[in-house]
Amino acid sequence: MSGGPASVHTLPTIVAEPAVTEALRHDLTAAGFTVDRLDALWGSEAAASLHRGSRVAALRALGGRDTTPLSTLATLFVLGLPVPRADAAAAFPDAGLDAVVAAGLVREGGTDDAVHPAVDLRPYAFVDDLGAGSWWIVSDLGELALGTALGEEHVLGIGGATTTLSGLQVPVPVRRVLDLGTGCGIQAMHARRFADEVVATDISRRALDIARFNAQLNGIDGIDFRFGSLFEPVTGERFDRIVSNPPFVITPRREGVPSYEYRDGGMVGDTLVETVLRGLADHLEPGGTAQLLGNWEYRWGSDGLDRVRAWFADTGLDVWVIERERQDPAAYAETWIRDGGTKPGSAEFDGLVDAWLDDLQDRRVTGVGFGYVVVRKPRPGGTSCLSRFERVPETLGSNPAGLGATVARVLDAAAWLGAHDDEALAAAHLRVAGDVTEERFYWPGNDDPTVMTLVQGGGFGRRVDADTALAAFVGACDGDLSVAAIIGAIAQITGADEGALTADLLPRARDLVLDGLLLPA
């Protein structure tokens, strides 16, 4: 191992040659270049330190070890450091070092007999409804490897938004999926596991080259990569599912402010998110769904979720918007300026914060919301039955893996509820979901609980405060008795008016069905 990152980094051209990617796949497999093996190589503490942006602990862990293909690949592609040419050649016995250089993954030094990383290449592990899987993902070198702020054509790798959106994808087989703004291609690859065909679009040709390479490296076919902005590459086409992590970051459109292709859509404020959401109806097949991430502005006298609601007015779509976080203008600006690699405390950082705050102030923005958007287009003859705009605390459902199944269940529950008016709901039989428990708290010496809470173990982990009537109702929902029969029995036992109890419990039962705490039996 030698030296630090080069002071000047030119983005390489990524070339996907089938023979090279197949041989490279064999080399990575033979080296044991996996998430588990990397964690074992330098330990969990060093892995956590890397996640925080420091590679010192990982380097110390590697310092006393013999060089192996795994340690060479880890040093080169994960730590972003050069390695001796002989070690690099030994790590690519099938592909050959010259071919890996030609593919744009590494570059050879001038006189130092070292091989330098040209990209970030690392293993990625996941679990979905089809089981556990693992891939290798190429992206551009990050701030840690570069030692400088990112370039505007930077292609991002795996991040928090990546795992959030992949977890939100509905795990139901479909014919065609659109990945709008594919970036490194990770969402298209996830979508292909449940689709016959995926169309992946991006305004960055470099991103498409990297996405194409990633699909080929992992032996994934059936993805059609297309260049163009937003829905332009798929004009007149419809899809059974649309997924998108669009470039939603609200960035000032003014001189001196970097605009990153992977996150900045080139429009003022949240216009890009609005444009994408308004275009969904024209590109979804009847019964088709969409899962997206986005930002929306809060303005003086204007609630952010109300603005999103207005974007869907008259579309006829089922809509579920979940706001997970809201930041004030200063926090929002600082977050995304740091994301681009500009260091806090520098004159450049302070100047960018000024520019962002000026831009947000010009539109009277008081905050920016972040969250998920789930959409379904009703089938012919059907009508919209879901219009839900909610704020879900970040502490709930903090693990996004598997939320796609929750999304599918909520959409199904909304359709079921739409087909059941109050009379039909009263005649229905419900049962408690298997992940629901009940918490009770008592004052010392009291026999009656002071607080009762229904707790959902999966999904968004919802907690629902329950009074005696609701707790008794849910406790009796085992599928044997109808809703009306249970309410009648509770009224008889407690002496409550049955009509009033029905009016109280039916809407609450609807909410519990929608949230998945109660299921149609």
XYZ file of C-alpha atoms in Angstrom:
521
model
C 0.000 0.000 0.000
C 1.251 3.461 -0.805
C 0.366 7.122 -0.997
C -2.947 8.944 -0.737
C -5.541 9.916 -3.312
C -4.441 11.739 -6.416
C -4.957 15.473 -6.275
C -6.639 15.561 -9.680
C -9.253 12.997 -10.635
C -10.639 12.724 -14.134
C -13.860 10.768 -14.415
C -13.145 7.618 -16.425
C -15.197 6.302 -19.306
C -16.864 3.072 -18.170
C -16.884 0.392 -20.847
C -19.016 -2.725 -20.428
C -17.551 -5.589 -22.465
C -19.384 -8.867 -21.736
C -16.219 -10.980 -21.697
C -14.548 -8.585 -19.249
C -17.501 -8.255 -16.866
C -17.937 -12.035 -16.805
C -14.251 -12.571 -16.012
C -14.346 -9.787 -13.423
C -17.342 -11.451 -11.783
C -15.279 -14.645 -11.459
C -12.357 -12.714 -9.923
C -14.555 -10.949 -7.366
C -16.196 -14.233 -6.423
C -12.880 -16.055 -6.107
C -11.480 -13.305 -3.878
C -14.466 -13.537 -1.542
C -15.291 -9.878 -2.123
C -18.511 -9.885 -0.082
C -20.008 -7.739 2.674
C -19.441 -10.425 5.318
C -15.844 -11.075 4.293
C -15.051 -7.348 4.289
C -16.511 -6.912 7.760
C -14.426 -9.869 8.942
C -11.329 -8.458 7.222
C -11.147 -5.291 9.301
C -13.781 -5.820 11.989
C -17.066 -4.204 12.911
C -15.501 -1.165 14.598
C -13.473 -0.283 11.518
C -16.536 -0.874 9.319
C -18.503 1.578 11.466
C -15.632 4.068 11.278
C -15.645 3.797 7.485
C -19.351 4.545 7.507
C -18.538 7.732 9.431
C -16.012 8.762 6.791
C -12.700 7.615 8.312
C -10.514 4.799 6.971
C -7.778 4.959 9.638
C -9.130 2.024 11.671
C -9.503 -0.124 8.539
C -5.950 0.656 7.433
C -4.599 -0.219 10.874
C -6.488 -3.521 10.751
C -4.949 -4.361 7.367
C -1.443 -3.223 8.306
C -0.287 -6.444 9.913
C -1.796 -8.832 7.385
C -0.410 -10.545 4.334
C -1.642 -9.154 1.030
C -4.453 -11.203 -0.527
C -6.758 -10.510 -3.492
C -9.473 -9.608 -0.953
C -7.298 -7.085 0.895
C -6.116 -5.656 -2.432
C -9.666 -5.168 -3.698
C -10.743 -3.706 -0.357
C -7.836 -1.240 -0.311
C -8.294 -0.246 -3.923
C -12.059 0.064 -4.268
C -13.458 0.534 -0.754
C -10.699 2.563 0.880
C -9.930 4.320 -2.414
C -6.149 3.933 -2.147
C -3.532 2.817 -4.686
C -1.932 -0.638 -4.518
C 1.272 -2.063 -6.058
C 0.830 -3.163 -9.656
C 1.819 -6.750 -8.853
C -0.892 -6.993 -6.181
C -3.500 -5.572 -8.546
C -2.537 -8.037 -11.264
C -2.855 -10.904 -8.772
C -6.388 -9.740 -7.855
C -7.601 -9.992 -11.476
C -6.291 -13.336 -12.741
C -9.239 -14.006 -15.083
C -10.047 -10.497 -16.300
C -6.454 -9.313 -16.493
C -5.267 -5.953 -15.233
C -5.058 -4.409 -18.711
C -8.725 -5.221 -19.345
C -9.757 -3.743 -15.994
C -7.848 -0.571 -16.891
C -9.534 -0.457 -20.304
C -12.943 -0.885 -18.638
C -12.296 2.327 -16.684
C -12.235 0.790 -13.207
C -8.591 1.524 -12.367
C -5.752 3.592 -13.792
C -2.059 2.996 -13.677
C 0.269 5.548 -12.099
C 3.026 7.316 -13.950
C 6.329 6.302 -12.376
C 5.218 4.904 -9.025
C 4.385 1.390 -10.296
C 1.025 1.659 -8.541
C -2.537 1.083 -9.632
C -5.053 3.737 -8.560
C -8.838 3.347 -8.202
C -10.851 5.158 -10.844
C -14.228 4.168 -9.370
C -15.779 2.861 -6.184
C -16.619 -0.844 -6.460
C -18.021 -2.651 -3.459
C -20.246 -5.570 -2.490
C -23.863 -4.988 -1.584
C -26.125 -7.430 0.267
C -29.906 -7.316 0.617
C -32.981 -9.360 1.502
C -36.349 -9.124 -0.246
C -39.380 -11.373 -0.682
C -37.391 -13.641 -3.001
C -34.738 -14.156 -0.340
C -31.178 -12.969 0.253
C -29.118 -11.563 -2.598
C -25.793 -9.882 -3.222
C -24.292 -7.793 -6.007
C -21.254 -5.645 -6.736
C -21.970 -1.997 -7.426
C -19.766 0.451 -9.322
C -20.142 4.181 -8.664
C -17.872 7.208 -8.649
C -15.228 7.708 -5.993
C -16.569 9.523 -2.955
C -15.228 12.392 -0.933
C -13.135 10.083 1.264
C -11.156 8.748 -1.699
C -10.987 12.035 -3.616
C -10.076 14.264 -0.717
C -12.076 17.035 -2.373
C -15.680 18.028 -3.028
C -17.549 15.895 -5.556
C -17.701 16.713 -9.253
C -21.019 17.773 -10.740
C -21.215 14.617 -12.919
C -20.710 12.355 -9.888
C -22.683 9.085 -10.014
C -23.753 8.107 -6.522
C -23.532 4.590 -5.143
C -25.469 2.899 -2.357
C -26.829 5.299 0.265
C -29.689 5.640 2.694
C -32.135 6.722 -0.016
C -31.127 3.651 -2.054
C -32.100 1.184 0.632
C -35.233 3.147 1.491
C -36.600 3.054 -2.054
C -35.548 -0.535 -2.746
C -37.346 -1.518 0.463
C -40.474 0.352 -0.645
C -40.717 -1.436 -3.996
C -43.828 -3.610 -4.056
C -42.673 -7.268 -4.223
C -45.386 -8.371 -6.646
C -44.523 -9.789 -10.097
C -45.411 -7.459 -12.991
C -44.690 -7.183 -16.696
C -43.038 -3.747 -17.111
C -41.339 -1.369 -14.658
C -39.972 2.131 -15.231
C -37.008 3.300 -13.148
C -37.044 7.066 -13.627
C -33.582 8.535 -12.985
C -31.716 5.263 -12.553
C -28.344 6.616 -11.405
C -26.025 3.656 -10.816
C -28.888 1.310 -11.764
C -29.543 -0.214 -8.371
C -33.326 0.365 -8.385
C -33.642 -1.088 -11.886
C -31.751 -4.171 -10.732
C -34.054 -4.584 -7.739
C -37.104 -4.035 -9.941
C -35.937 -6.692 -12.412
C -36.303 -9.344 -9.703
C -40.085 -8.869 -9.901
C -40.527 -7.735 -13.520
C -40.275 -9.240 -16.992
C -38.827 -6.006 -18.363
C -37.406 -2.802 -16.882
C -36.852 0.519 -18.637
C -34.238 2.662 -16.857
C -33.822 6.316 -17.820
C -31.407 9.069 -16.861
C -30.315 12.488 -18.078
C -26.681 11.518 -17.395
C -25.001 9.391 -20.063
C -22.299 8.580 -17.553
C -24.875 7.242 -15.111
C -26.333 5.046 -17.842
C -22.869 3.686 -18.684
C -22.289 2.785 -15.029
C -25.790 1.336 -14.621
C -25.322 -0.786 -17.743
C -21.965 -1.999 -16.414
C -23.490 -2.913 -13.037
C -26.291 -4.923 -14.612
C -23.834 -6.751 -16.837
C -21.345 -7.348 -14.006
C -24.078 -9.046 -11.978
C -25.493 -11.063 -14.864
C -28.809 -9.174 -14.972
C -30.526 -8.857 -18.337
C -33.914 -7.453 -19.346
C -33.106 -3.797 -18.564
C -33.489 -1.252 -21.363
C -31.326 1.809 -20.610
C -32.526 5.060 -22.211
C -31.125 8.590 -22.217
C -33.401 11.566 -21.588
C -35.115 13.820 -19.077
C -38.022 12.661 -16.911
C -40.735 10.963 -19.008
C -39.372 12.050 -22.414
C -37.695 8.678 -23.164
C -40.985 6.823 -22.575
C -43.462 9.137 -24.296
C -46.708 7.255 -24.970
C -45.673 4.195 -22.938
C -47.293 2.810 -19.808
C -45.940 0.648 -17.021
C -47.233 -1.643 -14.316
C -44.879 -0.015 -11.824
C -42.842 3.170 -11.670
C -40.041 3.632 -9.164
C -37.984 6.762 -8.803
C -35.475 8.430 -6.550
C -35.584 11.596 -8.653
C -33.051 14.441 -8.364
C -35.314 16.159 -5.860
C -32.853 18.280 -3.898
C -33.909 21.933 -3.807
C -30.772 23.720 -5.011
C -30.364 27.421 -5.852
C -30.249 28.043 -9.568
C -27.544 30.673 -9.442
C -23.903 31.122 -10.421
C -21.331 29.606 -8.091
C -23.648 26.915 -6.674
C -22.675 23.420 -7.875
C -25.451 21.402 -9.506
C -24.971 17.651 -9.127
C -26.632 15.504 -11.760
C -27.434 12.747 -9.277
C -29.527 14.973 -6.996
C -30.323 18.336 -8.667
C -33.038 18.354 -11.298
C -32.308 21.808 -12.710
C -35.703 23.258 -11.776
C -36.641 25.914 -9.247
C -37.693 24.709 -5.796
C -39.701 21.481 -5.721
C -40.945 21.870 -9.299
C -39.209 18.695 -10.439
C -40.994 16.567 -7.848
C -44.283 18.204 -8.810
C -43.604 17.470 -12.494
C -42.829 13.818 -11.817
C -45.891 13.293 -9.624
C -48.221 15.009 -12.080
C -46.891 12.781 -14.883
C -47.566 9.460 -13.185
C -51.182 9.104 -14.301
C -50.240 9.224 -17.994
C -47.617 6.495 -17.639
C -49.260 3.952 -15.329
C -51.293 1.034 -16.578
C -54.684 0.603 -14.879
C -53.936 -1.103 -11.580
C -50.312 0.020 -11.797
C -48.432 1.443 -8.822
C -45.607 3.899 -8.207
C -43.184 4.251 -5.310
C -41.039 7.385 -5.116
C -39.003 9.605 -2.803
C -39.228 13.386 -2.763
C -38.904 16.789 -1.116
C -41.594 19.430 -0.868
C -41.514 23.001 0.351
C -43.411 24.552 3.228
C -44.099 28.223 2.520
C -45.562 31.052 4.554
C -49.217 30.150 5.022
C -48.883 26.942 2.976
C -48.519 23.456 4.470
C -46.135 21.196 2.559
C -48.454 18.173 2.486
C -51.321 20.382 1.318
C -49.147 21.461 -1.615
C -48.476 17.808 -2.510
C -52.192 17.062 -2.203
C -52.924 19.805 -4.737
C -50.515 18.206 -7.234
C -52.743 15.116 -7.302
C -56.029 17.002 -7.615
C -58.214 15.619 -10.415
C -55.744 12.831 -11.299
C -58.079 10.081 -10.085
C -55.131 8.266 -8.497
C -54.965 6.522 -5.153
C -52.338 8.449 -3.195
C -50.465 7.793 0.037
C -47.820 10.338 1.056
C -45.698 9.707 4.140
C -43.592 12.577 5.412
C -40.718 11.204 7.481
C -38.751 14.354 8.221
C -38.985 18.134 8.061
C -35.973 20.459 8.161
C -35.748 24.190 8.630
C -34.049 26.118 5.780
C -30.631 26.357 7.467
C -30.511 22.655 8.386
C -31.624 21.684 4.881
C -28.971 23.838 3.216
C -26.186 22.607 5.490
C -27.173 18.955 4.970
C -26.924 19.067 1.197
C -23.852 21.302 1.051
C -22.032 18.767 3.239
C -23.395 16.001 1.008
C -21.513 17.566 -1.916
C -18.253 17.388 0.013
C -17.839 21.043 1.013
C -16.425 21.249 4.532
C -18.275 23.218 7.250
C -16.312 26.166 8.549
C -14.776 27.028 5.186
C -15.466 30.292 3.360
C -16.920 28.267 0.472
C -19.348 26.488 2.813
C -20.512 29.759 4.365
C -21.012 31.328 0.934
C -23.096 28.393 -0.236
C -25.266 28.532 2.894
C -25.921 32.212 2.150
C -26.930 31.375 -1.431
C -29.291 28.594 -0.319
C -30.933 30.717 2.362
C -31.410 33.576 -0.120
C -33.029 31.194 -2.588
C -35.395 29.694 -0.009
C -36.254 33.107 1.395
C -37.138 34.387 -2.093
C -39.928 31.769 -2.228
C -40.869 32.317 1.436
C -39.892 28.748 2.301
C -40.163 27.979 6.007
C -39.166 24.313 5.840
C -38.636 21.327 3.559
C -40.327 17.961 3.991
C -38.896 14.607 2.919
C -40.812 11.428 2.483
C -42.305 8.623 0.428
C -45.011 8.775 -2.214
C -47.098 5.708 -3.084
C -49.570 5.848 -5.962
C -51.971 3.435 -7.638
C -54.048 3.966 -10.760
C -57.564 2.463 -10.386
C -58.652 -0.196 -12.839
C -61.294 0.612 -15.483
C -64.598 1.379 -13.796
C -62.927 1.821 -10.435
C -62.580 5.011 -8.457
C -59.943 6.387 -6.153
C -60.293 4.925 -2.649
C -57.115 6.161 -0.949
C -56.106 9.744 -0.225
C -53.792 9.734 2.751
C -51.255 12.429 3.628
C -49.573 11.795 6.960
C -46.533 12.550 9.038
C -44.929 9.403 10.405
C -42.175 10.008 12.960
C -38.765 8.881 11.800
C -38.549 6.564 14.798
C -41.411 4.486 13.383
C -40.546 2.016 10.672
C -36.933 3.172 10.765
C -35.795 0.031 8.946
C -37.069 0.407 5.363
C -36.300 -3.193 4.368
C -39.537 -5.028 3.721
C -41.767 -1.946 3.650
C -42.733 -2.905 0.092
C -44.894 -5.685 1.511
C -46.495 -3.109 3.821
C -47.155 -0.830 0.848
C -48.808 -3.688 -1.047
C -50.935 -4.590 1.964
C -52.073 -0.987 2.504
C -53.092 -0.693 -1.153
C -55.037 -3.957 -0.917
C -56.645 -2.840 2.351
C -57.653 0.474 0.797
C -59.309 -1.361 -2.109
C -61.121 -3.693 0.314
C -62.340 -0.769 2.427
C -63.442 1.088 -0.697
C -65.678 -1.850 -1.557
C -67.182 -1.988 1.959
C -69.510 0.760 3.116
C -70.404 0.905 6.792
C -73.117 -1.708 6.425
C -70.768 -4.137 4.649
C -67.993 -3.457 7.169
C -70.376 -4.187 10.034
C -71.150 -7.559 8.439
C -67.490 -8.391 7.848
C -65.334 -10.664 9.989
C -61.943 -9.314 11.075
C -58.948 -10.813 12.842
C -55.994 -9.283 14.650
C -52.725 -9.334 12.697
C -50.130 -11.678 14.121
C -47.627 -8.909 14.913
C -50.004 -6.877 17.112
C -49.556 -6.771 20.874
C -51.163 -4.701 23.595
C -49.426 -2.655 26.263
C -51.209 -1.764 29.502
C -50.015 0.569 32.248
C -51.530 0.792 35.734
C -51.292 3.176 38.631
C -49.986 1.234 41.644
C -52.853 -0.530 43.401
C -55.392 0.089 40.603
C -57.083 -2.811 38.840
C -58.049 -0.785 35.785
C -55.328 0.292 33.298
C -54.650 4.001 32.908
C -53.114 3.634 29.418
C -53.710 0.974 26.756
C -51.765 0.926 23.495
C -52.009 -1.361 20.480
C -48.509 -1.978 19.120
C -47.688 -3.119 15.585
C -44.525 -5.205 15.377
C -43.892 -4.846 11.631
C -44.577 -2.291 8.930
C -44.319 1.229 10.288
C -44.499 -0.041 13.858
C -47.591 2.012 14.602
C -48.794 2.598 18.156
C -52.501 3.252 18.610
C -53.938 4.553 21.882
C -56.981 2.494 22.845
C -59.817 3.078 25.267
C -61.693 0.223 26.903
C -64.174 -0.151 24.036
C -61.520 -0.286 21.289
C -59.300 -2.669 23.263
C -62.262 -4.980 23.867
C -63.267 -4.782 20.199
C -59.796 -5.635 18.890
C -59.387 -8.392 21.455
C -62.578 -10.053 20.196
C -61.571 -9.890 16.501
C -60.598 -13.528 15.923
C -62.575 -14.010 12.689
C -65.500 -15.844 14.283
C -67.934 -12.981 14.938
C -68.919 -10.136 12.647
C -67.973 -6.551 13.496
C -71.625 -5.805 14.298
C -71.911 -8.823 16.583
C -68.798 -7.835 18.526
C -70.008 -4.248 18.963
C -73.424 -5.510 20.079
C -71.826 -7.789 22.685
C -69.633 -4.953 24.032
C -72.664 -2.653 24.248
C -74.632 -5.298 26.153
C -71.784 -5.953 28.615
C -70.950 -2.282 29.254
C -74.467 -0.859 29.002
C -73.366 1.560 26.281
C -75.725 2.700 23.528
C -75.130 0.327 20.607
C -75.731 2.988 17.951
C -73.284 5.406 19.540
C -70.724 2.642 20.021
C -71.068 1.628 16.371
C -70.555 5.224 15.233
C -67.430 5.394 17.406
C -65.839 2.050 16.540
C -66.520 1.649 12.797
C -64.239 4.495 11.623
C -61.557 3.388 14.058
C -61.843 -0.155 12.739
C -61.338 1.235 9.212
C -58.110 2.926 10.316
C -56.869 -0.273 11.932
C -57.589 -2.263 8.763
C -55.782 0.326 6.643
C -52.795 0.306 8.992
C -52.701 -3.504 9.055
C -53.499 -4.081 12.723
C -56.770 -5.745 11.707
C -57.160 -7.979 8.660
C -60.253 -9.177 6.792
C -60.821 -12.753 7.886
